[in-house]
Amino acid sequence: MQTTGLRTADGTLIALDDSSVARRLAATTAAIDAGIADVDQLAAIADRAANPPFNVARANVLLREAAAAEETRAESNDLFAALGALLARLFPSGNANLPPGSVELTLTIAGAALLVVIAAILVRGVRERIRRETLQPGAHAEAAASAAVQLAAAERAALSGDPRAALHAFYRYAILTLAERRMLRYEPSLTDRELLERASSLPQVETLRELISLHDRAWFGLKGATVEEADHARALAERAVA
């Protein structure tokens, strides 16, 4: 008898040609058993082929996703490689072979440094704008530039219970007094660092530095000022102009 087809467990019919197996059969029982074993093995192979132990569709989806991820990673590496080549052209060195990941690390550090520089510029601009607004109050700028006016304002603020305004006026009083005496070349747009640089030759520069630090903590900070800090500012201002 010759087998021409085999039906699998799910009903699929697979065509077979077992003529080569039939030729191997002999009259002995052992040869027949070996031939039957070969047929059983072929049937098992065909059954596994028709019903694989995994989801073929799911496997195809995973393969496509893996291929897309690999393509994206390759494009990213190409970008880093191009940036690395650009950096190598701009900053040539004797050691052109960079270790893996060095380009990414360099770009990360450069980006962080750029953010720090931008933040510093913004903070400086805001502080200078606030300083100009406080030192040049619009139409009253000329009157506010008088040391006597600032001292009177400081006393009024202290008596009215506004230590923050009093501290600010004492700070202004000290700076403007030194400017009126031509001991300090003062401009409203000066930053603290620039102001202290111009006052570096004065014997009271450390007192002035302490007054400026106290003023900035209270005027630009969030907690304001206390009565004790306003009194301390008064003492520092008197020492600075003595």
Coordinates of N, CA and C in Angstrom, one line a residue:
M1 N 0.9 -1.2 0.0 CA 0.0 0.0 0.0 C 0.9 1.3 0.0
Q2 N 0.5 2.2 -0.8 CA 1.3 3.5 -0.9 C 0.5 4.6 -0.4
T3 N 1.2 5.5 0.4 CA 0.6 6.7 1.0 C 0.8 7.9 0.1
T4 N -0.4 8.5 -0.3 CA -0.3 9.7 -1.2 C -0.6 11.0 -0.5
G5 N -1.0 11.0 0.7 CA -1.4 12.2 1.5 C -1.4 11.9 3.0
L6 N -1.3 13.0 3.7 CA -1.4 12.9 5.2 C -2.2 14.1 5.7
R7 N -3.2 13.7 6.6 CA -4.0 14.8 7.2 C -3.5 15.1 8.6
T8 N -3.2 16.3 8.9 CA -2.6 16.7 10.2 C -3.7 16.9 11.2
A9 N -3.3 17.3 12.4 CA -4.3 17.4 13.5 C -5.4 18.4 13.3
D10 N -5.0 19.5 12.6 CA -6.0 20.6 12.3 C -6.8 20.3 11.0
G11 N -6.6 19.2 10.4 CA -7.3 18.8 9.2 C -6.7 19.2 7.9
T12 N -5.5 19.7 8.0 CA -4.8 20.1 6.7 C -4.2 18.8 6.0
L13 N -4.5 18.8 4.7 CA -4.0 17.6 3.9 C -2.7 18.0 3.3
I14 N -1.7 17.2 3.5 CA -0.4 17.4 2.9 C -0.1 16.2 2.0
A15 N 0.3 16.5 0.7 CA 0.6 15.5 -0.2 C 1.9 14.8 0.1
L16 N 2.0 13.5 0.0 CA 3.2 12.8 0.3 C 3.5 11.8 -0.9
D17 N 4.8 11.5 -1.0 CA 5.2 10.5 -1.9 C 6.1 9.5 -1.1
D18 N 5.6 8.4 -0.7 CA 6.3 7.5 0.2 C 6.9 6.3 -0.6
S19 N 7.1 6.6 -1.9 CA 7.6 5.5 -2.8 C 9.1 5.1 -2.3
S20 N 9.8 6.2 -1.9 CA 11.2 5.9 -1.5 C 11.2 5.0 -0.2
V21 N 10.2 5.3 0.7 CA 10.1 4.5 1.9 C 9.7 3.1 1.6
A22 N 8.8 2.9 0.6 CA 8.3 1.6 0.2 C 9.4 0.7 -0.3
R23 N 10.3 1.4 -1.0 CA 11.4 0.6 -1.6 C 12.4 0.1 -0.5
R24 N 12.4 0.7 0.6 CA 13.2 0.3 1.7 C 12.7 -0.9 2.5
L25 N 11.3 -1.1 2.3 CA 10.7 -2.2 3.1 C 11.1 -3.5 2.5
A26 N 11.4 -4.5 3.4 CA 11.7 -5.8 3.0 C 10.8 -6.8 3.6
A27 N 11.1 -8.0 3.5 CA 10.2 -9.1 4.1 C 10.4 -9.2 5.6
T28 N 11.4 -8.7 6.1 CA 11.7 -8.9 7.5 C 10.9 -7.9 8.4
T29 N 10.6 -8.3 9.6 CA 9.8 -7.5 10.5 C 10.6 -6.2 10.9
A30 N 11.9 -6.4 11.1 CA 12.8 -5.2 11.5 C 12.7 -4.1 10.4
A31 N 12.8 -4.5 9.1 CA 12.8 -3.5 8.0 C 11.4 -2.8 8.0
I32 N 10.4 -3.6 8.2 CA 9.0 -3.0 8.2 C 8.9 -2.0 9.4
D33 N 9.3 -2.4 10.5 CA 9.3 -1.5 11.7 C 10.1 -0.2 11.5
A34 N 11.2 -0.3 10.8 CA 12.1 0.9 10.6 C 11.4 1.8 9.6
G35 N 10.7 1.2 8.6 CA 10.0 2.0 7.6 C 8.8 2.7 8.2
I36 N 8.1 2.0 9.1 CA 6.9 2.6 9.8 C 7.4 3.8 10.7
A37 N 8.6 3.6 11.4 CA 9.1 4.6 12.2 C 9.5 5.9 11.4
D38 N 10.0 5.6 10.2 CA 10.3 6.8 9.3 C 9.0 7.5 8.9
V39 N 8.0 6.8 8.6 CA 6.7 7.4 8.2 C 6.2 8.2 9.4
D40 N 6.2 7.6 10.6 CA 5.8 8.3 11.8 C 6.6 9.6 12.0
Q41 N 7.9 9.6 11.8 CA 8.7 10.8 12.0 C 8.3 11.8 10.9
L42 N 8.1 11.4 9.7 CA 7.6 12.4 8.7 C 6.3 13.0 9.1
A43 N 5.4 12.2 9.6 CA 4.1 12.7 10.0 C 4.2 13.8 11.1
A44 N 5.1 13.5 12.1 CA 5.3 14.4 13.2 C 5.9 15.7 12.7
I45 N 6.9 15.6 11.7 CA 7.5 16.8 11.2 C 6.5 17.6 10.5
A46 N 5.6 17.0 9.7 CA 4.6 17.7 8.9 C 3.6 18.4 9.9
D47 N 3.2 17.7 11.0 CA 2.3 18.2 12.0 C 2.9 19.5 12.7
R48 N 4.2 19.4 13.0 CA 4.8 20.6 13.6 C 4.9 21.8 12.6
A49 N 5.1 21.5 11.4 CA 5.2 22.5 10.4 C 3.9 23.2 10.2
A50 N 2.8 22.5 10.3 CA 1.5 23.1 10.1 C 1.0 23.8 11.4
N51 N 1.5 23.3 12.6 CA 1.1 23.9 13.8 C 2.4 24.3 14.6
P52 N 3.1 25.4 14.3 CA 4.3 25.7 15.0 C 4.0 26.1 16.5
P53 N 4.9 25.9 17.4 CA 4.7 26.1 18.8 C 4.7 27.6 19.2
F54 N 4.6 28.5 18.3 CA 4.6 29.9 18.5 C 3.7 30.6 17.5
N55 N 3.3 31.9 17.9 CA 2.4 32.7 17.0 C 3.2 33.3 15.9
V56 N 3.0 32.8 14.7 CA 3.8 33.3 13.6 C 3.5 34.8 13.3
A57 N 2.2 35.2 13.4 CA 1.9 36.6 13.2 C 2.5 37.5 14.2
R58 N 2.5 37.1 15.5 CA 3.1 37.9 16.5 C 4.6 38.0 16.3
A59 N 5.2 36.9 15.9 CA 6.7 36.9 15.6 C 7.0 37.8 14.5
N60 N 6.2 37.9 13.5 CA 6.5 38.8 12.4 C 6.4 40.3 12.9
V61 N 5.4 40.6 13.8 CA 5.2 41.9 14.3 C 6.5 42.3 15.1
L62 N 6.9 41.4 16.0 CA 8.1 41.7 16.8 C 9.3 41.9 15.9
L63 N 9.5 41.1 14.9 CA 10.6 41.3 14.0 C 10.6 42.6 13.3
R64 N 9.4 43.1 12.9 CA 9.3 44.4 12.2 C 9.6 45.5 13.2
E65 N 9.1 45.4 14.5 CA 9.5 46.4 15.5 C 10.9 46.4 15.8
A66 N 11.6 45.2 15.9 CA 13.0 45.2 16.2 C 13.8 45.8 15.0
A67 N 13.3 45.6 13.8 CA 14.0 46.2 12.6 C 13.9 47.7 12.6
A68 N 12.7 48.2 13.0 CA 12.5 49.7 13.0 C 13.3 50.3 14.1
A69 N 13.4 49.6 15.3 CA 14.2 50.2 16.4 C 15.7 50.2 16.0
E70 N 16.2 49.2 15.3 CA 17.5 49.1 14.9 C 17.8 50.2 13.9
E71 N 16.9 50.5 13.0 CA 17.0 51.5 12.0 C 17.1 52.9 12.6
T72 N 16.2 53.1 13.6 CA 16.3 54.4 14.4 C 17.6 54.6 15.1
R73 N 18.1 53.5 15.8 CA 19.3 53.6 16.5 C 20.5 53.9 15.5
A74 N 20.4 53.3 14.4 CA 21.5 53.5 13.4 C 21.5 55.0 12.9
E75 N 20.3 55.5 12.7 CA 20.2 56.9 12.3 C 20.7 57.9 13.4
S76 N 20.4 57.5 14.7 CA 20.9 58.3 15.8 C 22.4 58.3 15.8
N77 N 22.9 57.1 15.7 CA 24.4 56.9 15.6 C 25.0 57.7 14.5
D78 N 24.3 57.7 13.4 CA 24.8 58.5 12.2 C 24.9 60.0 12.6
L79 N 23.9 60.5 13.3 CA 23.9 61.9 13.7 C 25.0 62.2 14.6
F80 N 25.2 61.3 15.6 CA 26.3 61.6 16.6 C 27.7 61.5 15.8
A81 N 27.7 60.5 14.9 CA 29.0 60.4 14.1 C 29.3 61.7 13.3
A82 N 28.2 62.3 12.7 CA 28.4 63.5 12.0 C 28.8 64.6 12.9
L83 N 28.2 64.7 14.1 CA 28.6 65.8 15.0 C 30.0 65.6 15.5
G84 N 30.3 64.3 15.7 CA 31.7 64.0 16.1 C 32.7 64.4 15.0
A85 N 32.4 64.1 13.8 CA 33.3 64.5 12.7 C 33.4 66.0 12.6
L86 N 32.3 66.7 12.8 CA 32.3 68.2 12.8 C 33.2 68.7 13.9
L87 N 33.1 68.2 15.1 CA 33.9 68.6 16.2 C 35.4 68.3 16.0
A88 N 35.6 67.1 15.3 CA 37.0 66.8 15.0 C 37.6 67.8 14.0
R89 N 36.8 68.3 13.1 CA 37.3 69.3 12.1 C 37.5 70.6 12.8
L90 N 36.6 71.0 13.7 CA 36.7 72.3 14.4 C 37.9 72.3 15.4
F91 N 38.0 71.1 16.1 CA 39.0 71.0 17.1 C 39.9 69.8 16.9
P92 N 40.8 69.9 15.9 CA 41.6 68.8 15.5 C 42.6 68.5 16.7
S93 N 42.9 67.2 16.9 CA 43.9 66.8 17.9 C 44.7 65.6 17.4
G94 N 45.7 65.3 18.1 CA 46.6 64.2 17.7 C 45.9 62.9 17.9
N95 N 45.0 62.8 18.8 CA 44.3 61.5 19.1 C 42.9 61.6 18.5
A96 N 42.7 61.1 17.3 CA 41.4 61.3 16.7 C 40.5 60.2 17.0
N97 N 41.0 59.0 17.6 CA 40.1 57.9 17.9 C 39.5 58.2 19.3
L98 N 38.2 58.5 19.3 CA 37.5 58.8 20.6 C 36.9 57.5 21.1
P99 N 36.9 57.3 22.5 CA 36.3 56.2 23.0 C 34.8 56.2 22.8
P100 N 34.1 55.0 22.8 CA 32.7 55.0 22.6 C 31.9 55.8 23.6
G101 N 30.9 56.6 23.2 CA 30.1 57.4 24.1 C 30.7 58.7 24.4
S102 N 31.9 59.0 23.9 CA 32.5 60.3 24.3 C 31.9 61.5 23.6
V103 N 31.4 61.2 22.4 CA 30.7 62.3 21.6 C 29.4 62.7 22.4
E104 N 28.6 61.7 22.8 CA 27.4 61.9 23.5 C 27.7 62.7 24.8
L105 N 28.7 62.2 25.5 CA 29.1 62.9 26.8 C 29.5 64.3 26.5
T106 N 30.3 64.6 25.5 CA 30.7 65.9 25.2 C 29.5 66.8 24.9
L107 N 28.6 66.3 24.1 CA 27.4 67.1 23.7 C 26.6 67.4 24.9
T108 N 26.4 66.4 25.8 CA 25.7 66.6 27.1 C 26.3 67.7 27.9
I109 N 27.6 67.6 28.1 CA 28.3 68.6 28.9 C 28.2 70.0 28.3
A110 N 28.3 70.1 27.0 CA 28.2 71.4 26.3 C 26.8 71.9 26.4
G111 N 25.8 71.1 26.3 CA 24.4 71.6 26.5 C 24.2 72.1 27.9
A112 N 24.7 71.3 28.9 CA 24.5 71.8 30.3 C 25.2 73.1 30.5
A113 N 26.4 73.3 30.0 CA 27.1 74.5 30.1 C 26.4 75.7 29.5
L114 N 25.8 75.4 28.3 CA 25.1 76.5 27.6 C 23.8 76.9 28.4
L115 N 23.2 75.9 29.1 CA 22.0 76.3 29.9 C 22.4 77.1 31.1
V116 N 23.6 76.8 31.7 CA 24.1 77.5 32.9 C 24.4 79.0 32.5
V117 N 25.0 79.1 31.3 CA 25.3 80.5 30.8 C 24.1 81.3 30.6
I118 N 23.1 80.7 29.9 CA 21.8 81.4 29.7 C 21.1 81.8 31.0
A119 N 21.1 80.8 31.9 CA 20.5 81.1 33.2 C 21.2 82.3 33.9
A120 N 22.5 82.3 33.9 CA 23.3 83.4 34.5 C 23.0 84.7 33.8
I121 N 22.9 84.7 32.5 CA 22.6 86.0 31.8 C 21.2 86.5 32.2
L122 N 20.2 85.6 32.3 CA 18.9 86.0 32.6 C 18.8 86.5 34.0
V123 N 19.5 85.8 35.0 CA 19.5 86.3 36.4 C 20.1 87.7 36.5
R124 N 21.2 87.9 35.8 CA 21.9 89.2 35.8 C 21.0 90.2 35.2
G125 N 20.3 89.9 34.1 CA 19.5 90.9 33.5 C 18.3 91.3 34.4
V126 N 17.7 90.3 35.1 CA 16.6 90.6 36.0 C 17.1 91.5 37.2
R127 N 18.2 91.1 37.7 CA 18.7 91.9 38.9 C 19.1 93.3 38.5
E128 N 19.6 93.5 37.3 CA 20.0 94.8 36.9 C 18.7 95.6 36.6
R129 N 17.7 95.0 36.1 CA 16.4 95.7 35.8 C 15.8 96.1 37.1
I130 N 15.8 95.2 38.1 CA 15.2 95.5 39.4 C 16.0 96.7 40.0
R131 N 17.3 96.6 39.9 CA 18.1 97.6 40.5 C 17.9 99.0 39.9
R132 N 17.7 99.0 38.5 CA 17.5 100.3 37.9 C 16.1 100.8 38.3
E133 N 15.1 99.9 38.4 CA 13.8 100.4 38.8 C 13.8 100.9 40.2
T134 N 14.6 100.3 41.1 CA 14.6 100.8 42.5 C 15.5 102.0 42.7
L135 N 16.5 102.1 41.9 CA 17.4 103.3 42.0 C 17.0 104.5 41.2
Q136 N 16.1 104.2 40.2 CA 15.6 105.3 39.4 C 14.1 105.3 39.3
P137 N 13.4 105.8 40.4 CA 12.0 105.6 40.4 C 11.3 106.7 39.6
G138 N 11.4 106.6 38.3 CA 10.7 107.4 37.4 C 10.9 108.9 37.5
A139 N 9.8 109.6 37.7 CA 9.9 111.1 37.7 C 10.6 111.6 39.0
H140 N 10.8 110.8 40.0 CA 11.4 111.2 41.3 C 12.9 110.8 41.3
A141 N 13.5 110.4 40.2 CA 14.8 109.9 40.1 C 15.8 111.0 40.7
E142 N 15.6 112.2 40.3 CA 16.6 113.2 40.8 C 16.5 113.4 42.3
A143 N 15.3 113.5 42.8 CA 15.1 113.6 44.3 C 15.7 112.4 45.0
A144 N 15.4 111.2 44.5 CA 15.8 110.0 45.1 C 17.3 109.8 45.1
A145 N 18.0 110.5 44.2 CA 19.5 110.4 44.2 C 20.2 111.2 45.3
S146 N 19.4 111.9 46.2 CA 20.0 112.6 47.2 C 20.2 111.8 48.5
A147 N 21.4 111.8 49.1 CA 21.6 111.0 50.3 C 20.8 111.4 51.4
A148 N 20.5 112.7 51.5 CA 19.7 113.2 52.6 C 18.3 112.7 52.5
V149 N 17.8 112.7 51.3 CA 16.4 112.2 51.0 C 16.3 110.7 51.4
Q150 N 17.4 109.9 51.1 CA 17.3 108.5 51.4 C 17.4 108.3 52.9
L151 N 18.2 109.1 53.6 CA 18.3 108.9 55.1 C 17.0 109.3 55.7
A152 N 16.3 110.3 55.3 CA 15.0 110.7 55.8 C 14.0 109.6 55.5
A153 N 14.0 109.0 54.3 CA 13.1 107.9 54.0 C 13.4 106.7 54.8
A154 N 14.7 106.4 55.1 CA 15.0 105.3 56.0 C 14.4 105.5 57.4
E155 N 14.5 106.7 57.9 CA 14.0 106.9 59.3 C 12.5 106.8 59.3
R156 N 11.8 107.3 58.2 CA 10.4 107.2 58.2 C 9.9 105.7 58.1
A157 N 10.6 105.0 57.3 CA 10.2 103.6 57.1 C 10.5 102.8 58.4
A158 N 11.6 103.1 59.1 CA 11.8 102.4 60.4 C 10.7 102.7 61.4
L159 N 10.3 104.0 61.5 CA 9.3 104.4 62.4 C 7.9 103.8 62.1
S160 N 7.7 103.6 60.8 CA 6.3 103.1 60.3 C 6.3 101.6 60.4
G161 N 7.4 100.9 60.7 CA 7.4 99.5 60.8 C 7.6 98.8 59.5
D162 N 8.3 99.4 58.6 CA 8.7 98.7 57.3 C 10.2 98.5 57.3
P163 N 10.7 97.4 57.9 CA 12.2 97.3 58.0 C 12.8 97.0 56.6
R164 N 12.0 96.4 55.7 CA 12.6 96.2 54.3 C 12.9 97.5 53.6
A165 N 11.9 98.4 53.6 CA 12.1 99.7 53.0 C 13.2 100.5 53.7
A166 N 13.2 100.4 55.0 CA 14.3 101.1 55.8 C 15.7 100.6 55.4
L167 N 15.8 99.3 55.4 CA 17.1 98.7 55.0 C 17.5 99.1 53.6
H168 N 16.6 99.1 52.7 CA 16.9 99.6 51.3 C 17.4 101.1 51.3
A169 N 16.7 101.9 52.1 CA 17.0 103.3 52.1 C 18.4 103.6 52.8
F170 N 18.7 102.8 53.8 CA 20.0 102.9 54.4 C 21.1 102.5 53.5
Y171 N 20.9 101.5 52.7 CA 21.8 101.1 51.7 C 22.0 102.2 50.6
R172 N 20.9 102.8 50.2 CA 21.0 103.9 49.2 C 21.7 105.1 49.8
Y173 N 21.4 105.3 51.1 CA 22.0 106.5 51.8 C 23.6 106.3 51.8
A174 N 24.1 105.2 52.1 CA 25.5 104.9 52.2 C 26.2 105.1 50.8
I175 N 25.6 104.5 49.8 CA 26.1 104.6 48.4 C 26.1 106.0 47.9
L176 N 25.0 106.7 48.1 CA 24.9 108.1 47.6 C 25.8 109.0 48.3
T177 N 26.0 108.8 49.6 CA 26.9 109.7 50.4 C 28.3 109.6 49.9
L178 N 28.8 108.4 49.7 CA 30.1 108.2 49.2 C 30.2 108.8 47.8
A179 N 29.2 108.7 47.0 CA 29.2 109.3 45.6 C 29.3 110.8 45.7
E180 N 28.5 111.4 46.6 CA 28.5 112.9 46.8 C 29.8 113.4 47.2
R181 N 30.5 112.6 48.0 CA 31.8 113.0 48.5 C 32.9 112.7 47.5
R182 N 32.5 112.2 46.4 CA 33.4 111.8 45.3 C 34.4 110.7 45.7
M183 N 34.0 109.9 46.7 CA 34.8 108.8 47.1 C 34.5 107.6 46.3
L184 N 33.4 107.6 45.6 CA 32.9 106.4 44.8 C 32.3 106.9 43.6
R185 N 32.8 106.4 42.4 CA 32.2 106.8 41.1 C 31.0 105.9 40.9
Y186 N 29.8 106.4 41.1 CA 28.6 105.6 41.1 C 27.7 105.8 39.9
E187 N 27.2 104.7 39.4 CA 26.2 104.8 38.3 C 25.0 103.8 38.7
P188 N 23.8 104.2 38.5 CA 22.7 103.3 38.9 C 22.7 101.9 38.2
S189 N 23.3 101.8 37.1 CA 23.3 100.5 36.4 C 24.4 99.5 36.9
L190 N 25.2 99.9 37.8 CA 26.3 99.1 38.3 C 25.7 97.9 39.1
T191 N 26.4 96.7 38.9 CA 26.0 95.6 39.7 C 26.8 95.6 41.0
D192 N 26.5 94.7 41.9 CA 27.2 94.6 43.2 C 28.7 94.4 43.0
R193 N 29.0 93.5 42.1 CA 30.5 93.2 41.8 C 31.2 94.5 41.3
E194 N 30.5 95.1 40.3 CA 31.2 96.3 39.8 C 31.3 97.5 40.8
L195 N 30.3 97.6 41.6 CA 30.3 98.6 42.7 C 31.4 98.4 43.7
L196 N 31.6 97.1 44.1 CA 32.6 96.8 45.0 C 34.0 96.9 44.4
E197 N 34.1 96.7 43.1 CA 35.4 96.9 42.4 C 35.8 98.3 42.4
R198 N 34.8 99.2 42.3 CA 35.1 100.7 42.3 C 35.4 101.1 43.7
A199 N 34.9 100.4 44.7 CA 35.2 100.8 46.1 C 36.3 100.0 46.7
S200 N 37.0 99.3 45.9 CA 38.1 98.4 46.5 C 39.2 99.2 47.2
S201 N 39.4 100.4 46.8 CA 40.5 101.2 47.4 C 40.1 101.9 48.7
L202 N 38.8 101.9 49.0 CA 38.3 102.6 50.2 C 38.6 101.7 51.5
P203 N 38.9 102.4 52.6 CA 39.2 101.6 53.8 C 38.0 100.9 54.3
Q204 N 36.8 101.4 54.0 CA 35.6 100.9 54.5 C 34.9 99.9 53.5
V205 N 35.7 99.3 52.6 CA 35.2 98.5 51.6 C 34.5 97.2 52.2
E206 N 35.1 96.6 53.3 CA 34.5 95.4 53.9 C 33.2 95.8 54.5
T207 N 33.1 96.9 55.1 CA 31.8 97.3 55.7 C 30.7 97.5 54.6
L208 N 31.2 98.1 53.5 CA 30.3 98.3 52.3 C 29.9 96.9 51.8
R209 N 30.8 96.0 51.7 CA 30.5 94.7 51.2 C 29.4 94.0 52.1
E210 N 29.6 94.1 53.4 CA 28.6 93.5 54.3 C 27.2 94.1 54.1
L211 N 27.2 95.5 54.0 CA 25.9 96.2 53.8 C 25.2 95.7 52.5
I212 N 26.0 95.6 51.4 CA 25.4 95.2 50.1 C 24.9 93.8 50.2
S213 N 25.6 92.9 50.9 CA 25.2 91.5 51.0 C 23.9 91.4 51.8
L214 N 23.8 92.2 52.9 CA 22.6 92.2 53.8 C 21.4 92.8 53.0
H215 N 21.7 93.9 52.2 CA 20.6 94.5 51.4 C 20.1 93.5 50.3
D216 N 21.0 92.8 49.7 CA 20.5 91.9 48.6 C 19.7 90.7 49.1
R217 N 20.1 90.2 50.3 CA 19.3 89.1 50.9 C 17.9 89.5 51.2
A218 N 17.8 90.8 51.7 CA 16.5 91.3 52.1 C 15.7 91.8 50.9
W219 N 16.3 92.5 50.0 CA 15.6 93.2 48.9 C 15.2 92.3 47.8
F220 N 16.2 91.4 47.4 CA 15.9 90.4 46.3 C 15.5 89.1 46.8
G221 N 15.5 88.8 48.1 CA 15.1 87.5 48.6 C 13.6 87.4 48.8
L222 N 13.2 86.3 49.4 CA 11.7 86.1 49.6 C 11.2 86.3 51.0
K223 N 12.2 86.3 52.0 CA 11.7 86.4 53.3 C 11.6 87.9 53.8
G224 N 12.1 88.9 53.1 CA 12.0 90.2 53.5 C 13.1 90.6 54.5
A225 N 12.8 91.5 55.4 CA 13.8 91.9 56.4 C 13.2 92.1 57.7
T226 N 14.0 91.9 58.8 CA 13.5 92.1 60.1 C 14.0 93.4 60.7
V227 N 13.4 93.8 61.8 CA 13.8 95.0 62.5 C 15.3 95.0 62.8
E228 N 15.7 93.8 63.3 CA 17.2 93.7 63.7 C 18.1 93.9 62.5
E229 N 17.7 93.4 61.3 CA 18.5 93.6 60.1 C 18.4 95.1 59.7
A230 N 17.3 95.7 59.8 CA 17.3 97.1 59.4 C 18.2 98.0 60.4
D231 N 18.2 97.6 61.7 CA 19.1 98.3 62.6 C 20.5 98.1 62.3
H232 N 20.8 96.8 61.9 CA 22.2 96.5 61.5 C 22.6 97.2 60.3
A233 N 21.7 97.4 59.3 CA 21.9 98.2 58.1 C 22.2 99.6 58.4
R234 N 21.5 100.2 59.4 CA 21.7 101.5 59.8 C 23.2 101.7 60.4
A235 N 23.6 100.7 61.2 CA 24.9 100.8 61.8 C 26.0 100.6 60.7
L236 N 25.8 99.7 59.8 CA 26.8 99.6 58.7 C 26.8 100.8 57.8
A237 N 25.7 101.4 57.5 CA 25.7 102.6 56.7 C 26.4 103.8 57.4
E238 N 26.2 103.9 58.7 CA 26.9 105.0 59.4 C 28.4 104.7 59.5
R239 N 28.8 103.4 59.6 CA 30.3 103.1 59.6 C 30.9 103.4 58.2
A240 N 30.0 103.1 57.1 CA 30.6 103.2 55.7 C 30.8 104.7 55.4
V241 N 30.0 105.6 55.9 CA 30.2 107.0 55.6 C 30.9 107.8 56.6
A242 N 31.4 107.1 57.7 CA 32.1 107.9 58.7 C 33.5 108.3 58.2

